[in-house]
Short mmCIF file of C-alpha atoms and ligand atoms in Angstrom, two decimals:
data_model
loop_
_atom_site.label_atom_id
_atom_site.label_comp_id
_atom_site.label_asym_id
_atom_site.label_seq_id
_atom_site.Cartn_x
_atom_site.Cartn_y
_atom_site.Cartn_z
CA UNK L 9 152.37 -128.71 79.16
CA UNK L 10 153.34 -125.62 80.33
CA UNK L 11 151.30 -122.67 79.48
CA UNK L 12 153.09 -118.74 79.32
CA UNK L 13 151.94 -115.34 79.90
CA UNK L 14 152.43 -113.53 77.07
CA UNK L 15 152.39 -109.77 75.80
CA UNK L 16 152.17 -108.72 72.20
CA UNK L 17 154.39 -104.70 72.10
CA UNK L 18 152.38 -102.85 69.31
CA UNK L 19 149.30 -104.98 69.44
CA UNK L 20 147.27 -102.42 67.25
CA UNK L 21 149.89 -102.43 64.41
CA UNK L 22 150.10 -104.37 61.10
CA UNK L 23 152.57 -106.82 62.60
CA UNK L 24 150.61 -107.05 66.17
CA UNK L 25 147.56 -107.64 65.08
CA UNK L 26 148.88 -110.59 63.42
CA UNK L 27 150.89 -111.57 65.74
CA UNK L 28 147.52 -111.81 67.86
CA UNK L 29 146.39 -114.61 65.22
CA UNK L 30 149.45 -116.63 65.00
CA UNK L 31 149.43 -116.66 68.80
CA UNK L 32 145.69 -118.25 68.68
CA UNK L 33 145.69 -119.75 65.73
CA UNK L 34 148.96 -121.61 65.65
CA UNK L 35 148.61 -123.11 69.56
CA UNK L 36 150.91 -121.00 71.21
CA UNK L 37 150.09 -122.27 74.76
CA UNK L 38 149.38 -119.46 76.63
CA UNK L 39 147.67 -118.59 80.07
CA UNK L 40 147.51 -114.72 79.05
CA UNK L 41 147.76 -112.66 76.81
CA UNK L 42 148.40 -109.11 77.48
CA UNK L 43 148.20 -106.46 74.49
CA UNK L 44 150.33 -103.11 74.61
CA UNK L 45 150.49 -99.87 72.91
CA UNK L 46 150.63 -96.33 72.97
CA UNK L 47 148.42 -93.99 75.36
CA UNK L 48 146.42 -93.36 72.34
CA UNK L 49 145.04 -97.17 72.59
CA UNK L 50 145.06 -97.71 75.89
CA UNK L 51 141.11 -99.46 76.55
CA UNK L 52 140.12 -100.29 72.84
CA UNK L 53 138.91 -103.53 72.27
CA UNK L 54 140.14 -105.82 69.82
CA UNK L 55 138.64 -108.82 68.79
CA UNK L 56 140.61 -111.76 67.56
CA UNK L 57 138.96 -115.40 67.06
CA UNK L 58 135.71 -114.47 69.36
CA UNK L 59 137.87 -113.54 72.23
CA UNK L 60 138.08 -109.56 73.01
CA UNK L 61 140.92 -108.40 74.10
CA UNK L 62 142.08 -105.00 76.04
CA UNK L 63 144.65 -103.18 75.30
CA UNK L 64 147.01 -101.48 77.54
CA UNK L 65 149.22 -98.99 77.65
CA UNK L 66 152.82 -99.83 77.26
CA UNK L 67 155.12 -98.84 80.09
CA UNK L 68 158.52 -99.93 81.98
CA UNK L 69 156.46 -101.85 84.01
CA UNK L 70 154.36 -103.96 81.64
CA UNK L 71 156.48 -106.40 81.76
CA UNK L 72 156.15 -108.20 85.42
CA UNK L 73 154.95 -111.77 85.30
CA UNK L 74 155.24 -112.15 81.87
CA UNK L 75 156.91 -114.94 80.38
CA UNK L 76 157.53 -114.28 76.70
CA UNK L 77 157.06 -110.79 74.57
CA UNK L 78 156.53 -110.31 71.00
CA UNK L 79 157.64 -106.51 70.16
CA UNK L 80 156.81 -104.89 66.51
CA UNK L 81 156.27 -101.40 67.78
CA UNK L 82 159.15 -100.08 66.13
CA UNK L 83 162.90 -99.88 66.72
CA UNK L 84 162.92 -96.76 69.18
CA UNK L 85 160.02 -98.30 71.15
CA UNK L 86 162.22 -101.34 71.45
CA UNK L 87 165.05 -99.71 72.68
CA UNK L 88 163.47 -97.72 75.38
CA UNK L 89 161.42 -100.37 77.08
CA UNK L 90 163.74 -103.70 76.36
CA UNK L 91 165.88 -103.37 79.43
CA UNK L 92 162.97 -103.10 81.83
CA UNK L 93 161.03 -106.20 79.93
CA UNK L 94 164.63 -107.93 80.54
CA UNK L 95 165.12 -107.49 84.05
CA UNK L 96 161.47 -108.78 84.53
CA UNK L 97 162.62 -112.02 83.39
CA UNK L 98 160.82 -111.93 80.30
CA UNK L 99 161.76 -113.43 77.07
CA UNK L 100 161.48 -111.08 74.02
CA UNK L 101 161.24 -111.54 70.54
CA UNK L 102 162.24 -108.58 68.63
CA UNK L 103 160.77 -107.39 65.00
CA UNK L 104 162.73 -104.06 65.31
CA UNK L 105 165.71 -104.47 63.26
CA UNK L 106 166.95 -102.35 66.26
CA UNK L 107 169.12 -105.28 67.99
CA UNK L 108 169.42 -107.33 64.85
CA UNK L 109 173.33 -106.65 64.43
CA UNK L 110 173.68 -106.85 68.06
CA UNK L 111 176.65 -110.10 68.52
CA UNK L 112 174.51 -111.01 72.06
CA UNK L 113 171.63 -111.49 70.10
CA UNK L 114 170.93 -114.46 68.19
CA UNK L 115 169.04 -113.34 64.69
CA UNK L 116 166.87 -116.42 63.87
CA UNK L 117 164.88 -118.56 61.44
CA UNK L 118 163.38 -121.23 63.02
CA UNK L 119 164.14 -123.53 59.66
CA UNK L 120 167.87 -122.08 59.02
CA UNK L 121 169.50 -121.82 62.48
CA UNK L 122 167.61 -122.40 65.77
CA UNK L 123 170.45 -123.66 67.31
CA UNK L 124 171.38 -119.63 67.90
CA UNK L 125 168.49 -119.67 70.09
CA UNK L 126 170.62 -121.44 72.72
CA UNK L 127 172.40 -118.36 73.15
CA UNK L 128 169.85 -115.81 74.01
CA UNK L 129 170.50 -113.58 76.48
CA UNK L 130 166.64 -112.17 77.19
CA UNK L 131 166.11 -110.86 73.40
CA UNK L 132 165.83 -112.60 70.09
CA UNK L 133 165.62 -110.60 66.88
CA UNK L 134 163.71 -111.66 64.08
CA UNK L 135 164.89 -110.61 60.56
CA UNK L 136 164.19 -108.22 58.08
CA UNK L 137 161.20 -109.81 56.17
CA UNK L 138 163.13 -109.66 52.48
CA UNK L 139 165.75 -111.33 54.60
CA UNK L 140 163.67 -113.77 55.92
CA UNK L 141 161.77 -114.86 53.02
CA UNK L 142 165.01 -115.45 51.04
CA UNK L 143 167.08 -117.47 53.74
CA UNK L 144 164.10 -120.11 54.04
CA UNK L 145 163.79 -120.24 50.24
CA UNK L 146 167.41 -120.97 49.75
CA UNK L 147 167.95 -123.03 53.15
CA UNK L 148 168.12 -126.57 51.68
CA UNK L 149 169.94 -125.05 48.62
CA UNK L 150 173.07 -124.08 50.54
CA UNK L 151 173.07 -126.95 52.52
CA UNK L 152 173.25 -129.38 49.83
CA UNK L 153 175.25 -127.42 47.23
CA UNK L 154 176.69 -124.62 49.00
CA UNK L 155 176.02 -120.97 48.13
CA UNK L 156 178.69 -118.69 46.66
CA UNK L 157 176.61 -115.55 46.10
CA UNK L 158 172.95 -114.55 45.53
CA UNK L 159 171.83 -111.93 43.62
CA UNK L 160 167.79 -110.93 44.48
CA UNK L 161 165.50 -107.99 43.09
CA UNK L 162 162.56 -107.72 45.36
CA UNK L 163 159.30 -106.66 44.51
CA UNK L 164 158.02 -105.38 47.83
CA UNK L 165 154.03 -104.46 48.98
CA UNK L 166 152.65 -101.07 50.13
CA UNK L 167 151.71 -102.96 53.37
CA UNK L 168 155.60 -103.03 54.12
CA UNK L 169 155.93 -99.48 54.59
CA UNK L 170 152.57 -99.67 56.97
CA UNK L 171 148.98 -98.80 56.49
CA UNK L 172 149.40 -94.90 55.35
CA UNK L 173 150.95 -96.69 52.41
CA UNK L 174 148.14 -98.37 51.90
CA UNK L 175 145.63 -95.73 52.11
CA UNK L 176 148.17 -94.18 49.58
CA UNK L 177 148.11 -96.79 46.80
CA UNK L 178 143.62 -96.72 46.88
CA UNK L 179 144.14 -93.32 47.09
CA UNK L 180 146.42 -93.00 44.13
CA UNK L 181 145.03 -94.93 42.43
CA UNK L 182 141.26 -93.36 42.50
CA UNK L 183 142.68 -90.73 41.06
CA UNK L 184 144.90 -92.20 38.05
CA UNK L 185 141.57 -93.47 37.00
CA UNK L 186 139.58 -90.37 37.80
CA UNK L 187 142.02 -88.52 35.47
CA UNK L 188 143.55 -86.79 38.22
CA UNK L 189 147.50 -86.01 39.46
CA UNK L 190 148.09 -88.52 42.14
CA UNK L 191 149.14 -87.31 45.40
CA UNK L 192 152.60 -88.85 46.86
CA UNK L 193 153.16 -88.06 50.54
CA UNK L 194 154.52 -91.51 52.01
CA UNK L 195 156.20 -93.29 49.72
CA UNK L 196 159.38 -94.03 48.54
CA UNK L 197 159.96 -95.21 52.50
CA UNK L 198 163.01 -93.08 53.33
CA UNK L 199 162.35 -90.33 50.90
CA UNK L 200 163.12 -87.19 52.79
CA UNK L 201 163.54 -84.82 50.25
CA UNK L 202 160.95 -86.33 47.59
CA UNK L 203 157.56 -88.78 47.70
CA UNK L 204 156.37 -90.63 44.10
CA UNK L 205 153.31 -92.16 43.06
CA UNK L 206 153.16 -95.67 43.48
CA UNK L 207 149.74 -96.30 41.62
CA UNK L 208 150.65 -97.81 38.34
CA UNK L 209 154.44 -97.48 39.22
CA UNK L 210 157.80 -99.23 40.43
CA UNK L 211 160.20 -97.29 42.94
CA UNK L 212 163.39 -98.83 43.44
CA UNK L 213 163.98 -97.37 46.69
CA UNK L 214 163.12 -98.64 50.18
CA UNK L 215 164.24 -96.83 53.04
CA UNK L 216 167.57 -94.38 52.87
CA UNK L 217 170.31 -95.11 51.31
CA UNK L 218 173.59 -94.96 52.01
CA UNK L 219 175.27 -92.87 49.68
CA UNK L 220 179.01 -93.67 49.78
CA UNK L 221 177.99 -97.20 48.08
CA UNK L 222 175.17 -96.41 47.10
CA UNK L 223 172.85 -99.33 48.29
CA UNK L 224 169.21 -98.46 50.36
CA UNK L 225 169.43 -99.76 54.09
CA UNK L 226 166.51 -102.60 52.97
CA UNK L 227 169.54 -103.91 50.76
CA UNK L 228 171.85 -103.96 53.24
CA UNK L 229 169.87 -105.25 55.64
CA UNK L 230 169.56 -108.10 53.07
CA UNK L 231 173.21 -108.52 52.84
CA UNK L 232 174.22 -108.63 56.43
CA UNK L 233 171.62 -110.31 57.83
CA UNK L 234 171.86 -113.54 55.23
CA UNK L 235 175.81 -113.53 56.75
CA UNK L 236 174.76 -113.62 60.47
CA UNK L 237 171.52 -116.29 59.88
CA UNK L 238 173.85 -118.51 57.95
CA UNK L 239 176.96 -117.94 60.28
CA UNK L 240 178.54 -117.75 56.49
CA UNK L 241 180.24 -115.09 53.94
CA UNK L 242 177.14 -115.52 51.63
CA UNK L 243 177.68 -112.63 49.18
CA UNK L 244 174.45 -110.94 48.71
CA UNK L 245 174.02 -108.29 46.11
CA UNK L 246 170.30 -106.97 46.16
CA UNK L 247 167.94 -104.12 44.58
CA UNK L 248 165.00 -103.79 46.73
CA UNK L 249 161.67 -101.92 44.98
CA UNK L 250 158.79 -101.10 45.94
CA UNK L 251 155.45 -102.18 43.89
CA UNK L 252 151.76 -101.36 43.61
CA UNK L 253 151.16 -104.63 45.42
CA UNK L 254 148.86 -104.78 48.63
CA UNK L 255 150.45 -107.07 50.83
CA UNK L 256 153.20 -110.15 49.89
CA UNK L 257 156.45 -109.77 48.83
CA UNK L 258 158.20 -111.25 45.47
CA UNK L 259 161.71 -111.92 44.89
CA UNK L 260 163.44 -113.20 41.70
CA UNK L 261 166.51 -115.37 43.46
CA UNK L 262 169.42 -115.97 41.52
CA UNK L 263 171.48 -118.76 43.08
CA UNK L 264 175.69 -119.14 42.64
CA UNK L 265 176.32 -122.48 44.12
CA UNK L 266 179.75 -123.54 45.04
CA UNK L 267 178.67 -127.40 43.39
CA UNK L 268 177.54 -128.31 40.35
CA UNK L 269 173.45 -128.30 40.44
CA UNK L 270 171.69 -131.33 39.60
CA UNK L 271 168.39 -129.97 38.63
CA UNK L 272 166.08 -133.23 39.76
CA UNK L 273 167.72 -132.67 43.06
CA UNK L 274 167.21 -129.50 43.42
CA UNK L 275 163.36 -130.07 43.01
CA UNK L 276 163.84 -133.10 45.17
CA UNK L 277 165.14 -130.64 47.80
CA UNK L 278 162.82 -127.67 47.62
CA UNK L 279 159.74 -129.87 47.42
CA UNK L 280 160.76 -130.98 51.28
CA UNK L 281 162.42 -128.12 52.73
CA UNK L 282 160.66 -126.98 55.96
CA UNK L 283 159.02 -123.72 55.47
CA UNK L 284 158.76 -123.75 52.04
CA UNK L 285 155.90 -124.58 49.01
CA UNK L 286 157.42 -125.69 45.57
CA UNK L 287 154.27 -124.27 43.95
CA UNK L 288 155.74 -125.15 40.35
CA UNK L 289 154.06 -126.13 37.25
CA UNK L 290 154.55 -124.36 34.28
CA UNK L 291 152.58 -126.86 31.95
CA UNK L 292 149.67 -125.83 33.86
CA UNK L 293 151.03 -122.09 34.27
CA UNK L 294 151.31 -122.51 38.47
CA UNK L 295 153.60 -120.69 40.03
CA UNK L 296 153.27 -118.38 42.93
CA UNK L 297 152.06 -115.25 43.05
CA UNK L 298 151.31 -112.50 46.52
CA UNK L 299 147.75 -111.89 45.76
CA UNK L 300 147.41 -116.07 46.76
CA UNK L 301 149.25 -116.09 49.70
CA UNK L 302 147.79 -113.24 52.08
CA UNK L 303 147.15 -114.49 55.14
CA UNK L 304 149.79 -117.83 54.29
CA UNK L 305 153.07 -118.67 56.94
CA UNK L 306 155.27 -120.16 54.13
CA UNK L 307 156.99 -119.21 51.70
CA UNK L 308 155.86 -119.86 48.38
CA UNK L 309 158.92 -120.82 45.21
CA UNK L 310 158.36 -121.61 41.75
CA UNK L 311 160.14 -120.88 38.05
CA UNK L 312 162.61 -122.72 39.34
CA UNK L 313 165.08 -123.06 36.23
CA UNK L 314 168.81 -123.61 35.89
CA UNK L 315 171.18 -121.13 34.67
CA UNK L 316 171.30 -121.22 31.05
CA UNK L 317 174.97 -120.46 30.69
CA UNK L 318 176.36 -122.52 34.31
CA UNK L 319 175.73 -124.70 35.58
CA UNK L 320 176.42 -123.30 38.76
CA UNK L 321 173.33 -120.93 38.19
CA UNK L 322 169.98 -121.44 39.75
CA UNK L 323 167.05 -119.14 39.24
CA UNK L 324 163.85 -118.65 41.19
CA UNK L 325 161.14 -116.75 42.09
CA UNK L 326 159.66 -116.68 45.58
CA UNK L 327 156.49 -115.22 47.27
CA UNK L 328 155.69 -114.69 50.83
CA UNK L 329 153.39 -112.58 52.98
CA UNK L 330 155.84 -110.10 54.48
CA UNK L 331 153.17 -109.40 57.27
CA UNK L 332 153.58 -113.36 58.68
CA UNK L 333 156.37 -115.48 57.31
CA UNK L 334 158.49 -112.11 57.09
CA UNK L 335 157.19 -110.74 60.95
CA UNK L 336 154.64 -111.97 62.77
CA UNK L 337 154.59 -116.04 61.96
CA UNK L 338 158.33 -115.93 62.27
CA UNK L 339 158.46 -114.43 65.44
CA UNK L 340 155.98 -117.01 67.48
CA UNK L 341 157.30 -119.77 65.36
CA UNK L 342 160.64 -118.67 66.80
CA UNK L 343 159.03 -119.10 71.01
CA UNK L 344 157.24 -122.02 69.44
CA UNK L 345 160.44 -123.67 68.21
CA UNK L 346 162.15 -122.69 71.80
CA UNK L 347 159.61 -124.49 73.54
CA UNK L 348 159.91 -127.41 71.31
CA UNK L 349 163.58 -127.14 72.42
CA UNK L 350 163.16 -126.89 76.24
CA UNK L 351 164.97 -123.35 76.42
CA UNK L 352 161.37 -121.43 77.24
P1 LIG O 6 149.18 -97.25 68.61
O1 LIG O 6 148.22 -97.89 67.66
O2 LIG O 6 148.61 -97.03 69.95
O3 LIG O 6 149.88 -96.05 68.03
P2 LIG O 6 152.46 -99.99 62.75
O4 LIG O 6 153.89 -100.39 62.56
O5 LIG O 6 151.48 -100.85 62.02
O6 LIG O 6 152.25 -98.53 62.53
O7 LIG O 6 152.17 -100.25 64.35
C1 LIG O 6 152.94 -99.66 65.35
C2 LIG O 6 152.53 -100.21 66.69
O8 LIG O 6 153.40 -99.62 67.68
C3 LIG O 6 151.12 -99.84 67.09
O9 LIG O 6 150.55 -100.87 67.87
C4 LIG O 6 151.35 -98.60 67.94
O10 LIG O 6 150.33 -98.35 68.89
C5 LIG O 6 152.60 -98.99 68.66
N1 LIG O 6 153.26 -97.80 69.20
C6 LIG O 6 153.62 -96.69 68.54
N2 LIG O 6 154.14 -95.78 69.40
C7 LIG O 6 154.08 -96.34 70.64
C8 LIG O 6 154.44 -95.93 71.95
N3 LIG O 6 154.98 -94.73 72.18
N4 LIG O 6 154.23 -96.79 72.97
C9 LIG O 6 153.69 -98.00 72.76
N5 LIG O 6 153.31 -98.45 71.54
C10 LIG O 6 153.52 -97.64 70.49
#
């Protein structure tokens, strides 16, 4: 079998770091691996499944020799160093949304439509993580019953927003229970003129928004993204918020199908869609839940009910750790699923 050189862009991040495991731990078959980030990192070690690593400093000319690159160093990062990491030959997989709209470049989960693969010319994008999470939870649906519209309310982790969100929510929350004012200076994501507390709070706002129709960008990310996965006009209306959750990402699904459901089917089909856990079982009060999951590839559905006034209606709830199924997992499953198809 052949074995790849491989680089990991933002090795030192959330996202790169794990995309350091999934490269070990799910057999990527590599003959290198080389990690890159900023100046700032350049010579720390980081250890990963006894092997220590060095990392590098990222530059135009990283990229020679290396066969496939997995990039979560940000969207700017992306678009400074992608051309140079093309012309070396190198296949890239992108977790910037920077290229994500792009028409040359296929936006892919490996479950919903690896067939765009095929078309890659040099750079692959992986979706949003909401995005993500949703399409493989709903995959099978659409398939078998079609899907008219979905309307989703996440319930998205500090984690998302990066590790001075984290430090945030311990901090804040120290202090709610100390007795003191909590201090917001990171969160809402795309607050520039205010932060709130997110200790013992919801915001429903995750990056900017766009104020002529009044939707953040996370929701429209949701939106257009589902369209180009699915290669369909699957209406998406969504309200992304933020929660006082470490790391995983809910989302309550509602489903408009264009057939009638037929609820033992529908079980029948989530229970063996690829990617996905029916963790359902309300006798015995199971159903998913982020705090279970950390660390987990798939993505995790359960309260599956039927609508109780259509039955064109399907409700669910999903769970997934944004930080794998929703970035890094997705993005080597994506070179592992274009080896399995000969085009790497
Ligand atoms: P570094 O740790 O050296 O700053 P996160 O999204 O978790 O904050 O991670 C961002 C990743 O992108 C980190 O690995 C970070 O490296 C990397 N990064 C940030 N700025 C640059 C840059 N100018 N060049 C290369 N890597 C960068």
């Amino acid at each position: 079998m052949k074995k790849y050189n491989v680089a990991i862009v933002g090795a030192t991040g959330a996202v790169g770091s794990e995309m350091l495991r999934c490269v070990l731990e799910f057999n990527f078959p590599y003959e290198s691996i080389k990690l890159l980030a900023s100046a700032r990192s350049a010579g720390k070690t980081i250890s990963q499944n006894g092997i220590d690593f060095v990392v590098e400093e990222l530059t135009a000319d990283s990229f020679e020799g290396i066969d496939v690159a997995f990039w979560s160093a940000g969207g700017s990062i992306s678009e400074k160093y992608m051309d140079a990491a093309v012309k070396a030959g190198c296949v890239n997989i992108d977790n910037s949304s920077h290229f994500r709209m792009d028409p040359n470049v296929p936006l892919v989960v490996p479950e919903v439509n690896s067939e765009a693969l095929r078309d890659h010319k040099g750079i692959i994008a992986n979706p949003n993580c909401t995005t993500i999470m949703m399409c493989s939870a709903v995959n099978r649906i659409e398939e078998v019953f079609g899907i008219e519209k979905i309307t989703v309310s996440t319930y998205q982790a500090v984690s998302g927003a990066g590790v001075a969100a984290m430090d945030e929510l311990y901090a804040q929350s120290r202090d709610v229970l100390d007795g003191k004012e909590p201090i917001a200076k990171v969160l809402p994501s795309g607050g520039d003129k205010k932060h709130y507390p997110i200790a013992f709070n919801c915001i429903p706002q995750v990056d900017v928004f766009n104020l002529e129709n009044g939707y953040s960008k996370e929701e429209m990310k949701m939106v257009n993204e589902t369209k180009k996965i699915f290669g369909k006009d699957i209406k998406v209306n969504a309200t992304c918020v933020r929660v006082p959750v470490l790391r995983g990402h809910s989302e309550s699904i509602h489903i408009q199908t264009k057939k009638p459901l037929d609820m033992p089917l529908v079980f029948e089909v989530l229970a063996n869609s690829t990617g996905v856990h029916l963790y359902d079982d309300l006798a015995n009060q199971i159903y998913p839940m982020p705090t279970a999951f950390i660390g987990d590839e798939m993505v995790h559905v359960g309260r599956v009910r039927q609508d109780l006034f259509s039955d064109h209606g399907l409700n669910m709830w999903a769970v997934s750790d944004q930080l794998m199924k929703g970035a890094a997992y997705n993005s080597i499953d994506i070179g592992l699923k274009m080896i399995e198809m000969g085009i790497l």
